[in-house]
């Protein structure tokens, strides 16, 4: 679906009109293309005294081909691709001034689609109340930067638990590569938790899923089809699943990327067993399970019949629980495996006329949060993505005024693309991000809803 307003803004006439009238100004986002540098410009790396991450980060970014600068090495007029700041050394609110002193002089020097990444310690793991207070304050800083800098610049806070753990260090590198690159174009204002866990460095960062068997449900169209293609591009052997009614579209996607197509209604009583039998017979395992299948049956609660309620809860939530339970029971998801579920911004903020949908998507978040500590003991990670307004067939049916509001009510002033959700899910599926677990990452351009 074409965003005609965004196209108009990119024209000469449009730019002048937007500037004069103060209208929303959707920037052209930098998205991933094979062969592009990780970040198109030097990265200013700063650290508070006593920070525990900057030294290791400097080495890994240099190895990734990033040009690093420190505050003394940035001359007036230098355009920066990104700020990366190690704030783990901030132990008191007065020390927040150090971050201001580093960022303030160069805040207007960030290139379009640049990145701001602040690294901190989870407040729950701080040794004193003052340290926890200061670390919690970083969330307000990064979310405000994401709304202030404009021009496609995004800002994130990354909480790092144990940098000396090999799995944590590997997952930190993978997370930085994702956040600095064009893969994270529509992700902003997020707090990402990296704990201790198993993670494996890829042989080739351009194919971080080489050798991985990945199941994608709802793969015939929209986000699911984009996801299947991104996962295959990243090296995965994709098992693409959808309902029999979508068989032709599913076959097209599978044939395009060399995937296996499975036609199955996930709400059927024998669906988990049939799926488990297929994965066991064809692959012997499934390294990554992506629960993308979902439906909407919208009505206000007072007008909603019970079938609409039951169908949405069953497809969007209960089927995920049944499949997870059986695959885990049969040990088809091995140590180092990943589960990624698709939630929604509606599950965070709610939405009028979608009580069934919002309930199911909030339940997906609950599923991730409750299973994460259990699966960590088995060396398996579980996370969710929560898309905001994404340009799909479904959003194309929304009335024009509501559609335009959905597109503009975020820091990037535009809707996301299916590939934006797919890139985020692929990152969470990488073996290198095994220590990223229990997260709900919003792919919403930093929506004003639920922020």
Tab-separated table of C-alpha atoms in Angstrom:
chain	number	residue	atom	x	y	z
A	1	UNK	CA	0.000	0.000	0.000
A	2	UNK	CA	1.435	3.389	-1.032
A	3	UNK	CA	1.692	6.231	1.459
A	4	UNK	CA	0.894	9.061	-0.954
A	5	UNK	CA	1.388	11.753	1.657
A	6	UNK	CA	4.927	10.527	2.400
A	7	UNK	CA	5.684	10.470	-1.325
A	8	UNK	CA	4.385	14.035	-1.671
A	9	UNK	CA	6.559	15.193	1.240
A	10	UNK	CA	9.659	13.965	-0.584
A	11	UNK	CA	8.893	16.253	-3.546
A	12	UNK	CA	10.174	19.811	-3.749
A	13	UNK	CA	6.702	21.339	-3.489
A	14	UNK	CA	5.785	19.018	-0.659
A	15	UNK	CA	8.850	19.818	1.417
A	16	UNK	CA	8.201	23.526	1.209
A	17	UNK	CA	4.534	23.150	2.140
A	18	UNK	CA	5.243	20.836	5.084
A	19	UNK	CA	7.824	23.235	6.471
A	20	UNK	CA	5.554	26.283	6.173
A	21	UNK	CA	2.479	24.620	7.692
A	22	UNK	CA	4.234	22.511	10.322
A	23	UNK	CA	2.750	19.270	8.995
A	24	UNK	CA	4.138	15.808	9.821
A	25	UNK	CA	7.400	15.204	7.962
A	26	UNK	CA	7.960	11.467	7.351
A	27	UNK	CA	11.675	10.894	6.683
A	28	UNK	CA	12.985	8.369	4.193
A	29	UNK	CA	14.213	5.523	6.409
A	30	UNK	CA	17.473	3.655	5.959
A	31	UNK	CA	16.616	-0.022	5.560
A	32	UNK	CA	18.949	-3.000	5.242
A	33	UNK	CA	20.568	-3.772	1.907
A	34	UNK	CA	23.185	-6.477	1.489
A	35	UNK	CA	26.646	-4.962	1.130
A	36	UNK	CA	25.828	-1.691	2.899
A	37	UNK	CA	28.105	-0.658	5.779
A	38	UNK	CA	26.764	-1.323	9.262
A	39	UNK	CA	26.407	2.424	9.852
A	40	UNK	CA	27.063	5.166	7.229
A	41	UNK	CA	29.257	7.445	9.313
A	42	UNK	CA	31.560	7.510	12.337
A	43	UNK	CA	30.254	6.425	15.743
A	44	UNK	CA	30.884	8.535	18.830
A	45	UNK	CA	31.631	6.103	21.663
A	46	UNK	CA	31.361	7.581	25.148
A	47	UNK	CA	31.367	6.185	28.660
A	48	UNK	CA	30.764	7.311	32.218
A	49	UNK	CA	33.732	6.706	34.551
A	50	UNK	CA	33.626	3.165	35.841
A	51	UNK	CA	31.570	1.874	32.907
A	52	UNK	CA	32.077	-1.850	32.355
A	53	UNK	CA	31.234	-2.152	28.656
A	54	UNK	CA	32.953	0.516	26.573
A	55	UNK	CA	36.280	-1.291	26.132
A	56	UNK	CA	34.735	-4.471	24.794
A	57	UNK	CA	32.247	-2.564	22.649
A	58	UNK	CA	35.029	-0.544	21.055
A	59	UNK	CA	36.840	-3.713	20.026
A	60	UNK	CA	33.805	-5.425	18.545
A	61	UNK	CA	32.637	-2.336	16.641
A	62	UNK	CA	36.125	-1.797	15.235
A	63	UNK	CA	36.187	-5.439	14.134
A	64	UNK	CA	32.818	-4.844	12.441
A	65	UNK	CA	34.351	-2.078	10.332
A	66	UNK	CA	32.880	0.849	12.267
A	67	UNK	CA	34.875	4.086	12.464
A	68	UNK	CA	34.986	5.053	16.147
A	69	UNK	CA	35.466	8.521	17.607
A	70	UNK	CA	35.580	9.815	21.168
A	71	UNK	CA	34.371	13.220	22.320
A	72	UNK	CA	37.834	14.784	21.893
A	73	UNK	CA	38.062	13.476	18.336
A	74	UNK	CA	34.881	15.027	16.956
A	75	UNK	CA	35.555	18.343	15.267
A	76	UNK	CA	32.862	20.945	14.538
A	77	UNK	CA	30.901	19.971	11.442
A	78	UNK	CA	31.557	16.229	11.785
A	79	UNK	CA	28.432	14.283	10.870
A	80	UNK	CA	27.944	11.230	13.058
A	81	UNK	CA	26.297	7.959	12.140
A	82	UNK	CA	25.534	7.110	15.761
A	83	UNK	CA	26.130	7.720	19.467
A	84	UNK	CA	26.890	4.701	21.636
A	85	UNK	CA	27.227	5.508	25.338
A	86	UNK	CA	28.156	3.171	28.184
A	87	UNK	CA	26.133	4.474	31.129
A	88	UNK	CA	26.751	1.495	33.418
A	89	UNK	CA	29.156	3.624	35.461
A	90	UNK	CA	26.394	6.077	36.451
A	91	UNK	CA	25.593	5.302	40.092
A	92	UNK	CA	23.866	8.518	41.182
A	93	UNK	CA	21.408	10.951	39.620
A	94	UNK	CA	23.957	13.766	39.662
A	95	UNK	CA	26.178	11.678	37.369
A	96	UNK	CA	23.521	11.818	34.625
A	97	UNK	CA	25.138	15.153	33.757
A	98	UNK	CA	28.019	13.175	32.217
A	99	UNK	CA	25.694	11.807	29.567
A	100	UNK	CA	24.321	15.262	28.852
A	101	UNK	CA	27.856	16.668	28.525
A	102	UNK	CA	28.728	14.016	25.945
A	103	UNK	CA	25.565	14.161	23.841
A	104	UNK	CA	24.580	17.826	24.000
A	105	UNK	CA	27.396	19.321	21.870
A	106	UNK	CA	26.754	16.864	19.036
A	107	UNK	CA	22.989	16.350	19.206
A	108	UNK	CA	22.455	18.150	15.889
A	109	UNK	CA	25.295	16.330	14.156
A	110	UNK	CA	23.608	12.947	13.738
A	111	UNK	CA	23.052	11.892	10.130
A	112	UNK	CA	19.524	11.087	8.890
A	113	UNK	CA	18.509	7.594	10.029
A	114	UNK	CA	21.293	7.740	12.606
A	115	UNK	CA	21.245	5.812	15.851
A	116	UNK	CA	21.518	6.572	19.568
A	117	UNK	CA	22.192	3.589	21.842
A	118	UNK	CA	22.632	3.894	25.600
A	119	UNK	CA	23.878	0.883	27.557
A	120	UNK	CA	22.843	0.496	31.167
A	121	UNK	CA	22.327	-1.867	34.076
A	122	UNK	CA	18.841	-3.260	34.847
A	123	UNK	CA	17.552	-1.239	37.847
A	124	UNK	CA	16.538	-4.480	39.570
A	125	UNK	CA	20.174	-5.555	39.591
A	126	UNK	CA	21.677	-2.332	40.925
A	127	UNK	CA	23.481	-2.473	44.262
A	128	UNK	CA	21.958	0.715	45.749
A	129	UNK	CA	18.655	2.617	45.448
A	130	UNK	CA	20.520	5.653	44.101
A	131	UNK	CA	22.091	3.603	41.314
A	132	UNK	CA	18.729	2.041	40.456
A	133	UNK	CA	17.160	5.501	40.319
A	134	UNK	CA	19.806	6.826	37.956
A	135	UNK	CA	19.619	3.782	35.706
A	136	UNK	CA	15.833	4.008	35.495
A	137	UNK	CA	16.176	7.658	34.458
A	138	UNK	CA	17.952	6.555	31.278
A	139	UNK	CA	14.656	5.267	29.904
A	140	UNK	CA	13.185	8.772	29.832
A	141	UNK	CA	16.329	10.084	28.143
A	142	UNK	CA	16.358	7.607	25.271
A	143	UNK	CA	12.631	7.795	24.632
A	144	UNK	CA	12.783	11.585	24.509
A	145	UNK	CA	15.744	11.522	22.123
A	146	UNK	CA	13.770	9.220	19.826
A	147	UNK	CA	11.047	11.874	19.656
A	148	UNK	CA	13.353	14.890	19.407
A	149	UNK	CA	16.078	14.159	16.891
A	150	UNK	CA	13.814	13.508	13.887
A	151	UNK	CA	15.032	12.667	10.357
A	152	UNK	CA	14.667	8.935	10.981
A	153	UNK	CA	17.034	8.870	13.962
A	154	UNK	CA	16.157	6.139	16.460
A	155	UNK	CA	17.141	5.733	20.127
A	156	UNK	CA	17.281	2.646	22.341
A	157	UNK	CA	18.286	1.649	25.873
A	158	UNK	CA	20.015	-1.724	26.222
A	159	UNK	CA	20.219	-3.275	29.692
A	160	UNK	CA	23.181	-5.643	30.052
A	161	UNK	CA	23.289	-8.054	32.968
A	162	UNK	CA	26.637	-9.878	32.879
A	163	UNK	CA	29.108	-8.684	30.262
A	164	UNK	CA	31.666	-11.313	31.328
A	165	UNK	CA	29.330	-14.143	30.347
A	166	UNK	CA	30.247	-15.316	26.804
A	167	UNK	CA	26.584	-15.647	25.818
A	168	UNK	CA	25.848	-12.119	27.040
A	169	UNK	CA	28.819	-10.685	25.143
A	170	UNK	CA	27.789	-12.442	21.927
A	171	UNK	CA	24.177	-11.304	22.273
A	172	UNK	CA	25.339	-7.746	22.938
A	173	UNK	CA	27.318	-7.768	19.709
A	174	UNK	CA	24.341	-9.167	17.782
A	175	UNK	CA	22.036	-6.570	19.334
A	176	UNK	CA	24.362	-3.689	18.501
A	177	UNK	CA	24.688	-4.918	14.924
A	178	UNK	CA	20.901	-5.031	14.617
A	179	UNK	CA	20.267	-1.639	16.227
A	180	UNK	CA	22.996	0.174	14.270
A	181	UNK	CA	21.975	-1.316	10.931
A	182	UNK	CA	19.076	-0.599	8.623
A	183	UNK	CA	17.365	-3.748	9.922
A	184	UNK	CA	16.028	-1.705	12.871
A	185	UNK	CA	14.608	1.141	10.773
A	186	UNK	CA	11.176	1.150	12.459
A	187	UNK	CA	12.298	0.250	15.995
A	188	UNK	CA	12.743	3.175	18.390
A	189	UNK	CA	12.262	4.053	22.043
A	190	UNK	CA	12.788	0.464	23.170
A	191	UNK	CA	14.352	-1.037	26.301
A	192	UNK	CA	16.061	-4.327	25.469
A	193	UNK	CA	17.202	-6.737	28.170
A	194	UNK	CA	20.277	-8.918	27.651
A	195	UNK	CA	20.772	-11.526	30.345
A	196	UNK	CA	22.879	-14.640	30.700
A	197	UNK	CA	22.217	-17.371	28.171
A	198	UNK	CA	23.619	-19.486	25.390
A	199	UNK	CA	24.576	-17.694	22.195
A	200	UNK	CA	26.711	-18.665	19.212
A	201	UNK	CA	28.581	-16.310	16.895
A	202	UNK	CA	27.737	-16.857	13.212
A	203	UNK	CA	30.375	-17.705	10.653
A	204	UNK	CA	28.948	-14.981	8.418
A	205	UNK	CA	26.979	-12.018	9.824
A	206	UNK	CA	25.233	-11.684	6.443
A	207	UNK	CA	23.774	-15.180	6.953
A	208	UNK	CA	23.260	-15.381	10.721
A	209	UNK	CA	20.693	-18.199	10.451
A	210	UNK	CA	22.745	-20.632	8.385
A	211	UNK	CA	21.741	-24.218	9.120
A	212	UNK	CA	18.737	-23.254	11.265
A	213	UNK	CA	15.321	-24.871	10.791
A	214	UNK	CA	12.695	-22.163	11.308
A	215	UNK	CA	8.922	-22.645	11.472
A	216	UNK	CA	6.782	-19.641	10.459
A	217	UNK	CA	3.024	-19.804	10.968
A	218	UNK	CA	0.741	-17.540	8.929
A	219	UNK	CA	3.373	-17.427	6.169
A	220	UNK	CA	1.168	-17.036	3.086
A	221	UNK	CA	0.828	-13.261	2.990
A	222	UNK	CA	1.618	-9.915	4.657
A	223	UNK	CA	4.071	-9.964	7.524
A	224	UNK	CA	4.336	-13.761	7.398
A	225	UNK	CA	5.392	-13.814	3.745
A	226	UNK	CA	7.923	-11.024	4.314
A	227	UNK	CA	9.211	-12.895	7.340
A	228	UNK	CA	9.694	-16.146	5.434
A	229	UNK	CA	11.698	-14.298	2.787
A	230	UNK	CA	13.909	-12.450	5.298
A	231	UNK	CA	14.620	-15.642	7.244
A	232	UNK	CA	15.570	-17.464	4.038
A	233	UNK	CA	17.787	-14.545	3.013
A	234	UNK	CA	19.512	-14.856	6.390
A	235	UNK	CA	20.259	-18.528	5.725
A	236	UNK	CA	17.372	-20.355	7.401
A	237	UNK	CA	15.677	-23.506	6.153
A	238	UNK	CA	12.090	-22.267	6.401
A	239	UNK	CA	9.015	-24.361	7.136
A	240	UNK	CA	6.145	-22.131	5.971
A	241	UNK	CA	2.730	-22.924	7.449
A	242	UNK	CA	-0.745	-21.569	6.792
A	243	UNK	CA	-4.359	-22.702	6.536
A	244	UNK	CA	-5.412	-24.825	3.534
A	245	UNK	CA	-7.517	-21.941	2.177
A	246	UNK	CA	-4.297	-19.976	1.630
A	247	UNK	CA	-2.582	-22.915	-0.080
A	248	UNK	CA	-1.890	-21.221	-3.425
A	249	UNK	CA	-0.323	-18.133	-1.861
A	250	UNK	CA	1.627	-20.312	0.561
A	251	UNK	CA	3.000	-22.408	-2.300
A	252	UNK	CA	4.137	-19.260	-4.108
A	253	UNK	CA	6.064	-18.029	-1.079
A	254	UNK	CA	7.582	-21.454	-0.415
A	255	UNK	CA	8.639	-21.951	-4.041
A	256	UNK	CA	10.216	-18.489	-4.192
A	257	UNK	CA	12.539	-19.174	-1.244
A	258	UNK	CA	12.997	-22.950	-1.369
A	259	UNK	CA	10.920	-23.537	1.771
A	260	UNK	CA	8.748	-26.452	2.844
A	261	UNK	CA	5.027	-25.626	2.726
A	262	UNK	CA	2.674	-27.062	5.354
A	263	UNK	CA	-1.101	-26.560	5.074
A	264	UNK	CA	-2.632	-26.876	8.532
A	265	UNK	CA	-5.393	-25.299	10.589
A	266	UNK	CA	-3.703	-24.635	13.937
A	267	UNK	CA	-7.013	-24.740	15.793
A	268	UNK	CA	-7.735	-28.338	14.789
A	269	UNK	CA	-7.570	-30.721	17.774
A	270	UNK	CA	-4.799	-32.797	16.177
A	271	UNK	CA	-2.830	-29.818	14.794
A	272	UNK	CA	-0.005	-29.828	17.389
A	273	UNK	CA	0.593	-33.571	16.932
A	274	UNK	CA	0.500	-33.372	13.125
A	275	UNK	CA	2.918	-30.457	13.149
A	276	UNK	CA	5.270	-32.173	15.600
A	277	UNK	CA	5.211	-35.365	13.515
A	278	UNK	CA	6.044	-33.413	10.353
A	279	UNK	CA	8.958	-31.548	11.945
A	280	UNK	CA	10.315	-34.718	13.502
A	281	UNK	CA	10.102	-36.752	10.287
A	282	UNK	CA	11.426	-34.077	7.914
A	283	UNK	CA	13.981	-32.239	10.045
A	284	UNK	CA	14.396	-34.019	13.357
A	285	UNK	CA	14.038	-30.692	15.195
A	286	UNK	CA	12.951	-27.085	14.864
A	287	UNK	CA	15.512	-24.500	15.974
A	288	UNK	CA	13.150	-21.520	15.866
A	289	UNK	CA	9.370	-21.332	16.177
A	290	UNK	CA	7.774	-18.084	15.018
A	291	UNK	CA	4.122	-17.728	16.009
A	292	UNK	CA	2.910	-15.212	13.440
A	293	UNK	CA	-0.552	-16.587	12.573
A	294	UNK	CA	-3.315	-14.297	13.743
A	295	UNK	CA	-6.819	-13.091	12.904
A	296	UNK	CA	-9.128	-10.194	13.748
A	297	UNK	CA	-12.899	-10.373	14.280
A	298	UNK	CA	-13.668	-6.806	15.313
A	299	UNK	CA	-16.747	-5.637	17.210
A	300	UNK	CA	-17.280	-3.627	20.353
A	301	UNK	CA	-17.658	-5.967	23.307
A	302	UNK	CA	-21.387	-5.362	23.668
A	303	UNK	CA	-21.977	-6.368	20.026
A	304	UNK	CA	-19.475	-9.215	19.872
A	305	UNK	CA	-20.872	-12.737	19.561
A	306	UNK	CA	-19.137	-15.586	21.349
A	307	UNK	CA	-17.763	-17.099	18.116
A	308	UNK	CA	-15.787	-13.942	17.355
A	309	UNK	CA	-14.320	-14.025	20.852
A	310	UNK	CA	-13.455	-17.726	20.784
A	311	UNK	CA	-11.922	-17.707	17.295
A	312	UNK	CA	-9.537	-14.846	18.021
A	313	UNK	CA	-8.389	-16.191	21.392
A	314	UNK	CA	-7.906	-19.680	19.953
A	315	UNK	CA	-5.903	-18.674	16.866
A	316	UNK	CA	-3.887	-15.831	18.372
A	317	UNK	CA	-3.091	-17.276	21.795
A	318	UNK	CA	-4.310	-20.735	22.761
A	319	UNK	CA	-2.898	-22.425	19.651
A	320	UNK	CA	0.536	-21.019	20.517
A	321	UNK	CA	0.322	-22.539	23.990
A	322	UNK	CA	-0.702	-25.949	22.645
A	323	UNK	CA	2.065	-26.026	20.030
A	324	UNK	CA	4.734	-24.848	22.468
A	325	UNK	CA	3.693	-27.435	25.028
A	326	UNK	CA	3.924	-30.369	22.629
A	327	UNK	CA	7.135	-29.312	20.873
A	328	UNK	CA	8.810	-28.801	24.241
A	329	UNK	CA	7.405	-32.045	25.611
A	330	UNK	CA	8.822	-33.975	22.645
A	331	UNK	CA	12.107	-32.038	22.938
A	332	UNK	CA	11.902	-30.971	19.289
A	333	UNK	CA	13.138	-27.482	20.214
A	334	UNK	CA	16.778	-28.145	21.154
A	335	UNK	CA	19.060	-26.331	23.560
A	336	UNK	CA	19.849	-22.999	21.903
A	337	UNK	CA	16.373	-22.867	20.345
A	338	UNK	CA	14.222	-19.760	20.137
A	339	UNK	CA	10.511	-19.006	20.232
A	340	UNK	CA	9.278	-15.675	18.861
A	341	UNK	CA	5.626	-14.638	19.128
A	342	UNK	CA	3.869	-11.786	17.356
A	343	UNK	CA	1.912	-9.581	19.759
A	344	UNK	CA	0.611	-6.096	18.902
A	345	UNK	CA	0.598	-2.543	20.173
A	346	UNK	CA	-3.105	-3.263	20.817
A	347	UNK	CA	-2.031	-5.754	23.459
A	348	UNK	CA	-0.168	-2.955	25.244
A	349	UNK	CA	-2.503	0.014	24.790
A	350	UNK	CA	-5.836	-1.658	24.004
A	351	UNK	CA	-8.029	-0.657	21.076
A	352	UNK	CA	-11.701	0.207	20.740
A	353	UNK	CA	-13.617	-2.521	18.946
A	354	UNK	CA	-10.838	-5.058	19.463
A	355	UNK	CA	-11.277	-6.368	22.988
A	356	UNK	CA	-10.844	-9.944	21.767
A	357	UNK	CA	-7.746	-9.099	19.713
A	358	UNK	CA	-6.151	-6.930	22.415
A	359	UNK	CA	-6.832	-9.618	25.010
A	360	UNK	CA	-5.167	-12.269	22.872
A	361	UNK	CA	-2.135	-10.088	22.132
A	362	UNK	CA	-1.712	-9.087	25.781
A	363	UNK	CA	-1.880	-12.790	26.536
A	364	UNK	CA	1.008	-13.362	24.117
A	365	UNK	CA	3.063	-10.926	26.196
A	366	UNK	CA	2.078	-12.847	29.320
A	367	UNK	CA	3.106	-16.086	27.651
A	368	UNK	CA	6.567	-14.694	26.896
A	369	UNK	CA	7.080	-13.222	30.355
A	370	UNK	CA	5.951	-16.362	32.164
A	371	UNK	CA	7.838	-18.870	30.007
A	372	UNK	CA	11.137	-16.956	29.782
A	373	UNK	CA	12.569	-18.007	33.184
A	374	UNK	CA	11.378	-21.604	32.677
A	375	UNK	CA	12.919	-21.918	29.211
A	376	UNK	CA	16.176	-20.248	30.260
A	377	UNK	CA	16.881	-23.332	32.346
A	378	UNK	CA	16.652	-25.380	29.127
A	379	UNK	CA	18.842	-22.974	27.138
A	380	UNK	CA	15.905	-21.731	25.051
A	381	UNK	CA	14.962	-18.068	24.598
A	382	UNK	CA	11.488	-16.638	24.043
A	383	UNK	CA	10.566	-13.109	22.975
A	384	UNK	CA	7.763	-11.190	21.300
A	385	UNK	CA	7.470	-8.367	18.823
A	386	UNK	CA	4.583	-5.908	19.028
A	387	UNK	CA	3.933	-4.248	15.648
A	388	UNK	CA	2.235	-0.881	15.450
A	389	UNK	CA	0.741	0.486	12.219
A	390	UNK	CA	2.166	-1.692	9.439
A	391	UNK	CA	1.254	-1.207	5.765
A	392	UNK	CA	-0.646	-4.424	4.952
A	393	UNK	CA	-3.914	-5.487	3.322
A	394	UNK	CA	-5.636	-5.185	6.692
A	395	UNK	CA	-4.557	-1.596	7.343
A	396	UNK	CA	-5.461	-0.682	3.748
A	397	UNK	CA	-9.104	-1.359	4.674
A	398	UNK	CA	-9.090	1.148	7.533
A	399	UNK	CA	-11.037	4.373	6.775
A	400	UNK	CA	-8.784	7.120	5.409
A	401	UNK	CA	-8.844	9.453	8.435
A	402	UNK	CA	-8.059	6.646	10.886
A	403	UNK	CA	-5.404	5.264	8.541
A	404	UNK	CA	-3.645	8.618	8.324
A	405	UNK	CA	-3.795	8.997	12.118
A	406	UNK	CA	-2.254	5.545	12.541
A	407	UNK	CA	0.556	6.407	10.161
A	408	UNK	CA	1.459	9.757	11.721
A	409	UNK	CA	1.059	9.031	15.449
A	410	UNK	CA	4.644	7.908	15.971
A	411	UNK	CA	8.073	9.493	16.104
A	412	UNK	CA	8.845	8.540	12.492
A	413	UNK	CA	5.503	9.946	11.180
A	414	UNK	CA	4.815	6.977	8.913
A	415	UNK	CA	3.598	3.396	8.875
A	416	UNK	CA	6.064	0.565	8.981
A	417	UNK	CA	6.526	-2.113	6.340
A	418	UNK	CA	6.129	-5.876	6.790
A	419	UNK	CA	9.886	-6.200	6.303
A	420	UNK	CA	10.449	-4.072	9.433
A	421	UNK	CA	8.662	-6.648	11.570
A	422	UNK	CA	10.425	-9.458	9.724
A	423	UNK	CA	13.895	-7.987	10.339
A	424	UNK	CA	13.198	-7.697	14.077
A	425	UNK	CA	11.936	-11.264	14.328
A	426	UNK	CA	14.926	-12.537	12.371
A	427	UNK	CA	17.286	-10.795	14.823
A	428	UNK	CA	15.524	-12.442	17.775
A	429	UNK	CA	15.855	-15.782	15.942
A	430	UNK	CA	19.624	-15.528	15.457
A	431	UNK	CA	21.654	-18.047	17.501
A	432	UNK	CA	23.787	-15.039	18.453
A	433	UNK	CA	20.902	-13.483	20.420
A	434	UNK	CA	20.279	-16.429	22.719
A	435	UNK	CA	20.823	-14.274	25.826
A	436	UNK	CA	18.021	-11.924	24.746
A	437	UNK	CA	14.939	-13.450	26.381
A	438	UNK	CA	11.680	-12.300	27.934
A	439	UNK	CA	11.580	-9.143	25.806
A	440	UNK	CA	8.646	-7.499	24.054
A	441	UNK	CA	10.100	-5.317	21.300
A	442	UNK	CA	7.691	-2.823	19.740
A	443	UNK	CA	8.070	-2.341	15.989
A	444	UNK	CA	5.982	0.791	15.836
A	445	UNK	CA	8.210	3.770	15.023
A	446	UNK	CA	7.860	4.723	18.723
A	447	UNK	CA	4.096	4.970	18.669
A	448	UNK	CA	2.443	7.570	20.870
A	449	UNK	CA	0.046	4.787	21.960
A	450	UNK	CA	1.298	2.592	24.762
A	451	UNK	CA	4.615	4.458	24.857
